[in-house]
Coordinates of C-alpha atoms and ligand atoms in Angstrom, one line a residue:
M53 CA 10.5 21.0 -30.4
T54 CA 11.5 17.8 -28.0
N55 CA 9.4 14.9 -28.5
T56 CA 9.4 14.1 -24.8
I57 CA 5.5 13.4 -23.1
L58 CA 5.3 15.1 -20.0
I59 CA 3.3 13.6 -17.3
I60 CA 2.0 15.6 -14.2
G61 CA 1.5 13.4 -10.9
A62 CA 3.9 10.2 -10.1
G63 CA 0.6 8.5 -8.3
I64 CA -0.5 5.1 -9.8
A65 CA -2.1 6.3 -13.0
G66 CA 1.0 8.5 -13.7
L67 CA 3.3 6.0 -13.4
S68 CA 1.3 3.5 -15.3
A69 CA 1.2 5.9 -18.3
A70 CA 5.0 6.4 -18.0
Q71 CA 5.8 2.8 -18.0
R72 CA 3.5 1.9 -20.8
L73 CA 5.0 4.9 -22.8
A74 CA 8.4 4.0 -22.1
E75 CA 8.0 0.2 -23.2
A76 CA 6.9 1.9 -26.4
N77 CA 10.0 3.6 -26.7
L78 CA 8.4 7.0 -26.3
P79 CA 10.4 9.6 -24.0
V80 CA 8.6 10.6 -20.6
L81 CA 9.0 12.7 -18.1
V82 CA 7.1 12.8 -14.9
L83 CA 6.6 15.5 -12.4
D84 CA 5.3 15.2 -8.9
K85 CA 5.0 17.8 -6.1
G86 CA 5.4 15.3 -3.5
K87 CA 9.0 14.2 -2.1
G88 CA 8.2 10.7 -3.2
M89 CA 6.4 8.8 -5.8
G90 CA 2.9 7.1 -5.1
G91 CA 0.5 9.8 -4.2
R92 CA -2.3 8.5 -2.4
M93 CA -0.8 5.1 -2.3
A94 CA 1.1 6.2 0.8
T95 CA 3.2 4.7 3.4
R96 CA 4.7 6.7 6.5
R97 CA 7.0 5.9 9.0
V98 CA 6.7 7.1 12.7
G99 CA 10.1 5.9 14.5
E100 CA 9.7 2.3 14.3
A101 CA 5.9 2.2 13.4
V102 CA 4.9 1.9 9.8
F103 CA 1.4 3.2 8.5
D104 CA -0.4 2.7 5.3
H105 CA -2.4 6.3 5.6
G106 CA -3.8 6.5 2.0
A107 CA -5.1 3.6 0.1
Q108 CA -5.4 0.4 2.1
F109 CA -5.6 -2.4 -0.3
F110 CA -6.4 -2.9 -3.7
S111 CA -8.7 -5.2 -6.3
A112 CA -7.4 -6.7 -9.2
K113 CA -10.5 -7.7 -11.2
T114 CA -9.3 -6.8 -15.0
P115 CA -6.7 -8.5 -16.7
D116 CA -4.4 -5.5 -17.3
F117 CA -4.3 -4.9 -14.0
Q118 CA -3.8 -8.6 -12.4
H119 CA -1.2 -9.0 -15.1
F120 CA 0.9 -6.1 -13.2
V121 CA -0.1 -7.3 -9.6
G122 CA 1.1 -10.8 -10.7
K123 CA 4.3 -9.4 -11.4
A124 CA 4.7 -7.3 -8.3
A125 CA 3.3 -10.7 -6.4
E126 CA 6.4 -12.8 -8.1
L127 CA 8.8 -10.5 -6.8
G128 CA 7.1 -10.4 -3.4
I129 CA 6.3 -6.5 -3.7
A130 CA 2.4 -7.0 -3.4
R131 CA 0.5 -10.0 -1.6
E132 CA -3.1 -10.8 -0.9
W133 CA -4.1 -9.7 2.5
W134 CA -7.5 -10.7 2.3
P135 CA -9.0 -13.8 0.5
G136 CA -12.1 -13.5 -1.9
I137 CA -14.9 -13.9 0.6
A138 CA -18.9 -13.9 0.1
D139 CA -19.3 -10.4 -0.1
T140 CA -16.0 -9.5 -1.9
R141 CA -15.3 -12.3 -4.3
H142 CA -11.8 -10.6 -5.2
P143 CA -9.3 -10.5 -2.7
R144 CA -7.8 -7.6 -1.2
W145 CA -4.3 -6.9 -2.3
V146 CA -1.5 -5.2 -0.3
G147 CA 2.1 -3.9 -0.9
T148 CA 4.0 -6.3 1.1
N149 CA 6.1 -3.5 2.8
G150 CA 3.6 -0.8 2.7
M151 CA 1.3 0.3 -0.5
N152 CA 4.0 2.8 -1.6
A153 CA 6.4 0.0 -2.6
V154 CA 3.7 -0.9 -5.3
T155 CA 4.4 2.6 -6.8
K156 CA 7.8 2.5 -6.4
F157 CA 8.1 -0.5 -8.3
L158 CA 5.9 1.1 -11.1
G159 CA 8.0 4.1 -11.4
E160 CA 11.9 2.7 -10.4
T161 CA 12.8 2.8 -14.3
Q162 CA 11.0 6.1 -15.3
S163 CA 12.4 9.5 -15.1
V164 CA 10.4 11.0 -12.1
H165 CA 11.3 14.5 -10.9
Q166 CA 10.2 15.0 -7.5
G167 CA 9.4 18.2 -5.7
K168 CA 8.1 19.9 -8.7
K169 CA 4.9 21.4 -8.5
V170 CA 3.4 22.3 -11.6
I171 CA 1.8 26.0 -11.5
Q172 CA 1.0 26.7 -15.2
I173 CA 0.9 25.0 -18.4
Q174 CA 0.9 26.8 -21.8
A175 CA 0.1 25.7 -25.4
I176 CA 3.4 26.6 -27.5
S177 CA 3.8 25.6 -31.1
G178 CA 3.9 21.8 -31.4
G179 CA 3.4 21.0 -27.6
W180 CA 3.4 22.4 -24.2
R181 CA 5.3 24.2 -21.7
V182 CA 4.8 23.7 -18.0
S183 CA 6.0 25.9 -15.3
T184 CA 7.2 24.8 -11.9
D185 CA 7.2 26.4 -8.5
D186 CA 11.0 26.5 -8.8
H187 CA 10.8 28.5 -12.1
E188 CA 12.0 25.4 -14.5
P189 CA 10.1 25.5 -17.6
L190 CA 9.8 22.5 -19.4
E191 CA 8.7 21.4 -22.6
G192 CA 6.8 18.4 -24.1
A193 CA 5.2 17.3 -27.3
A194 CA 1.9 15.9 -25.3
L195 CA 0.9 16.6 -21.7
L196 CA -1.0 13.9 -19.4
I197 CA -2.4 15.5 -16.4
T198 CA -3.2 13.0 -13.4
I199 CA -3.8 15.0 -10.7
P200 CA -7.2 14.9 -8.8
A201 CA -9.7 16.9 -10.9
P202 CA -10.3 20.0 -8.6
Q203 CA -6.5 20.5 -8.8
A204 CA -6.5 20.0 -12.3
L205 CA -9.4 22.6 -12.5
D206 CA -7.2 25.1 -10.4
L207 CA -4.1 24.6 -12.7
L208 CA -6.3 25.1 -15.8
E209 CA -7.5 28.5 -14.2
N210 CA -4.0 29.7 -13.0
S211 CA -2.9 28.9 -16.5
G212 CA -5.9 31.0 -18.1
F213 CA -6.7 28.1 -20.0
H214 CA -10.3 27.5 -21.1
L215 CA -11.8 24.2 -22.1
P216 CA -15.0 24.4 -23.9
E217 CA -16.0 21.3 -22.9
N218 CA -14.8 20.1 -19.5
P219 CA -16.0 16.9 -17.5
L220 CA -13.5 17.5 -14.7
R221 CA -16.1 19.8 -13.2
Q222 CA -18.3 16.7 -12.6
I223 CA -15.7 14.7 -10.8
A224 CA -16.1 14.5 -6.8
Y225 CA -14.4 13.2 -4.1
H226 CA -14.7 12.3 -0.2
P227 CA -12.2 13.9 2.3
C228 CA -11.0 11.6 4.7
L229 CA -9.1 12.6 7.9
A230 CA -6.4 9.7 8.4
L231 CA -5.3 9.1 11.9
M232 CA -2.0 7.2 12.5
A233 CA -1.5 5.7 16.2
T234 CA 1.4 3.7 17.8
L235 CA 0.2 1.4 20.5
D236 CA 2.2 -0.2 23.3
R237 CA 0.8 -3.7 22.4
P238 CA -1.3 -5.3 20.0
S239 CA -4.9 -3.8 18.9
S240 CA -8.2 -5.8 19.3
I241 CA -9.1 -5.7 15.6
P242 CA -9.7 -8.9 14.3
S243 CA -7.9 -10.9 11.9
P244 CA -6.5 -10.2 9.3
G245 CA -6.3 -6.8 10.6
G246 CA -9.0 -4.6 8.8
L247 CA -12.3 -3.5 9.8
Q248 CA -15.1 -1.7 7.9
T249 CA -17.1 0.1 10.5
N250 CA -19.3 2.8 8.6
G251 CA -19.8 4.7 11.7
A252 CA -20.8 8.3 11.8
V253 CA -17.2 9.3 13.0
V254 CA -14.9 6.2 11.9
S255 CA -15.5 4.2 8.7
W256 CA -12.3 2.2 8.9
L257 CA -9.5 0.9 10.9
A258 CA -6.6 -1.1 9.8
D259 CA -3.7 -2.8 11.9
N260 CA -0.7 -2.3 10.1
Y261 CA 1.1 -4.5 12.5
Q262 CA -1.2 -7.9 11.5
K263 CA -1.0 -6.2 8.1
G264 CA 2.6 -7.2 8.2
I265 CA 4.3 -3.6 7.5
S266 CA 4.9 -2.4 10.8
K267 CA 7.2 -4.1 13.4
V268 CA 5.4 -2.3 16.2
P269 CA 1.7 -2.1 16.8
S270 CA 0.3 0.7 14.8
V271 CA -3.4 1.3 13.7
T272 CA -4.7 3.7 10.7
I273 CA -8.1 5.1 11.5
H274 CA -9.9 6.3 8.7
A275 CA -13.0 9.1 9.6
S276 CA -16.3 8.9 7.8
P277 CA -16.6 11.1 4.7
D278 CA -19.1 13.3 6.5
F279 CA -17.1 13.7 9.6
S280 CA -14.2 14.2 7.5
R281 CA -15.8 17.0 5.6
K282 CA -17.1 18.6 8.7
H283 CA -13.3 18.7 10.4
L284 CA -11.2 19.0 7.6
D285 CA -10.7 22.6 8.0
G286 CA -10.9 23.0 11.6
D287 CA -9.1 21.8 14.8
L288 CA -7.4 18.4 13.6
Q289 CA -6.4 17.8 17.2
E290 CA -10.1 17.7 18.3
A291 CA -11.2 15.8 15.5
G292 CA -8.7 13.1 16.3
K293 CA -9.6 12.9 19.9
L294 CA -13.3 12.3 18.9
M295 CA -12.0 9.6 16.3
L296 CA -9.8 7.8 19.0
D297 CA -12.8 7.6 21.4
A298 CA -14.9 6.2 18.9
V299 CA -12.8 3.2 18.3
Q300 CA -11.5 2.7 21.8
V301 CA -13.2 -0.8 22.0
F302 CA -10.7 -1.9 19.3
I303 CA -7.8 -0.5 20.6
N304 CA -8.2 -1.8 24.6
P305 CA -6.4 -2.9 26.4
A306 CA -3.6 -1.1 24.3
E307 CA -2.7 2.5 25.2
V308 CA -1.7 4.9 22.3
L309 CA 1.5 6.2 22.9
E310 CA 1.5 8.8 19.9
W311 CA -0.8 9.8 17.3
H312 CA -0.8 12.0 14.1
I313 CA -3.6 12.9 11.7
H314 CA -3.1 13.6 8.0
P315 CA -6.2 15.3 6.2
W316 CA -6.3 14.0 2.8
R317 CA -8.8 16.6 1.1
Y318 CA -9.2 14.2 -2.0
S319 CA -9.7 10.4 -1.4
L320 CA -12.0 8.2 -3.1
A321 CA -13.8 9.8 -6.2
Y322 CA -17.6 9.2 -5.7
E323 CA -18.4 11.0 -8.8
R324 CA -16.5 10.0 -12.1
H325 CA -16.1 10.7 -15.5
P326 CA -17.5 7.3 -17.0
A327 CA -14.3 7.0 -19.7
P328 CA -10.9 6.0 -18.3
F329 CA -9.5 9.7 -19.6
F330 CA -10.7 12.6 -21.2
E331 CA -8.9 14.2 -24.3
A332 CA -9.3 18.1 -24.9
E333 CA -9.6 19.1 -28.2
T334 CA -6.1 21.0 -28.7
A335 CA -3.5 21.3 -31.0
A336 CA -0.7 19.2 -29.3
P337 CA -2.3 16.1 -27.1
L338 CA -3.4 17.0 -23.6
L339 CA -5.0 14.3 -21.7
F340 CA -6.7 14.1 -18.2
G341 CA -6.7 11.0 -16.1
G342 CA -6.5 9.4 -12.8
D343 CA -8.9 7.8 -10.4
G344 CA -11.5 10.2 -11.4
F345 CA -12.2 8.5 -14.6
G346 CA -13.6 5.1 -15.2
I347 CA -13.7 2.6 -12.5
G348 CA -11.7 4.7 -9.8
N349 CA -9.6 3.7 -7.2
V350 CA -6.4 2.3 -7.5
E351 CA -7.2 -0.2 -10.0
G352 CA -9.0 2.4 -12.1
A353 CA -6.2 4.8 -11.9
Y354 CA -3.7 2.1 -13.2
L355 CA -6.0 1.4 -16.2
S356 CA -6.6 5.0 -16.7
G357 CA -2.9 5.7 -17.1
L358 CA -2.5 2.6 -19.2
A359 CA -5.5 3.8 -21.6
M360 CA -4.0 7.4 -21.7
A361 CA -0.5 5.8 -22.8
E362 CA -2.2 3.7 -25.6
Q363 CA -4.1 6.7 -26.9
L364 CA -0.7 8.3 -27.5
I365 CA 0.9 5.6 -28.8
G366 CA -2.0 5.0 -31.3
N367 CA -1.5 8.4 -32.3
S368 CA 2.1 8.3 -32.9
K369 CA 1.5 5.4 -35.4
R370 CA -0.8 7.4 -37.6
Ligands
FAD233 C1 -7.3 7.9 2.9 C2 -7.3 7.3 1.6 C3 -8.1 5.8 1.7 C4 -7.9 5.2 0.3 N1 -8.1 3.9 0.3 C5 -8.3 3.2 -1.0 C6 -8.6 1.7 -1.0 O1 -8.5 1.1 0.3 N2 -8.5 1.0 -1.9 C7 -8.0 1.7 -3.3 O2 -8.7 1.2 -4.5 N3 -8.3 3.2 -3.1 C8 -8.3 3.8 -2.1 N4 -8.2 5.0 -2.0 C9 -8.1 5.8 -3.5 C10 -6.7 5.7 -4.2 O3 -5.5 6.0 -3.2 C11 -6.6 6.6 -5.3 O4 -7.7 6.2 -6.3 C12 -5.5 6.3 -6.3 O5 -4.2 6.2 -5.6 C13 -5.5 7.6 -6.9 O6 -4.0 7.4 -7.7 P1 -3.8 8.9 -9.1 O7 -2.4 8.4 -9.7 O8 -5.1 8.9 -9.8 O9 -3.6 10.1 -7.9 P2 -2.9 10.4 -7.0 O10 -2.2 9.1 -6.2 O11 -3.5 11.3 -6.1 O12 -1.7 10.8 -8.0 C14 -1.4 12.3 -8.2 C15 0.1 13.0 -7.9 O13 -0.2 14.3 -8.3 C16 0.8 15.0 -7.6 N5 0.4 16.5 -8.0 C17 -0.6 17.0 -7.5 N6 -0.9 18.4 -8.0 C18 0.6 18.5 -8.6 C19 1.0 19.6 -9.2 N7 0.5 20.9 -9.4 N8 2.3 19.5 -9.7 C20 2.9 18.3 -9.9 N9 2.6 17.3 -9.0 C21 1.3 17.4 -8.6 C22 0.5 14.5 -6.3 O14 1.7 14.9 -5.3 C23 0.2 13.0 -6.3 O15 1.4 12.1 -6.2 C24 -7.9 5.8 -0.7 C25 -7.7 7.1 -1.0 C26 -7.1 7.8 0.3 C27 -6.6 9.3 0.2

């Protein structure tokens, strides 16, 4: 049996685990169904316009994450967007060229196989076998699952795998409709280009031009959790029009040249497992982590990955 550690998910949790394990000289293989790395730290280009359409910024309140963000900042990959002010004493950080660049930096030296959706897992002697949708079975001595909890539950069910104690069921996420609009001139969103509206339709707007990631004026608009839940499986074009109407005052006098909408079924985890990961009672290690564990968000997902890696490194020394 190979001693490779398999990680499902190349979001920030899977990549932070991979990086820490590689530092400890443990062989790692990360599998992701997407075309790129980063998961919900997503940046999209439409013509000349660039959009952060998933995570908008991140905090760095804990020493481990501050260390990582500090290194990324030294290399010009991350930067402070919003200084700490009265209500948020901690600055808000962003990827200098988009959020996705931060995860690319984390994953650049890792072995990441993209376009591989894991559809089944199976316990085998001394480890795990995972099957992907391109029918390539892969084996590893340990398995880390860092995908959103509802997707992990589906994976377990498809695999006919039952866990007697399963905290994944308690983890819950808000959906979020993310609208990306290219404008003919700058928006009226006040400096530094982010606005929490907490409205019934729209909860957040960001100006990617002011943020410095887009060469042409472009805005990202996030629908509120209630609105997103109501329209997630409905007519997205209709939902998009309602979202644009709701924020017209922050777009005027600019005209929208084109717009696209991305429905995130899982955005922020509002119910989480309190510990940074969950280890199942299985013969070979099986750990679950990601932003549904611990403090949540980008920072919590990073720390979850790190904690899973430390657990395996501790096991390997025993
Ligand atoms: C619209 C939106 C706004 C947000 N705003 C903020 C914010 O401002 N600040 C903040 O801190 N956080 C924010 N978040 C949350 C933040 O993005 C997440 O907490 C964090 O990125 C989660 O990282 P992760 O590694 O746990 O999961 P993910 O980033 O979801 O990574 C999981 C990966 O697993 C892959 N995957 C899933 N299923 C499979 C499978 N079967 N096989 C293989 N691969 C699979 C996915 O492709 C994905 O790449 C936001 C999220 C969204 C969507």
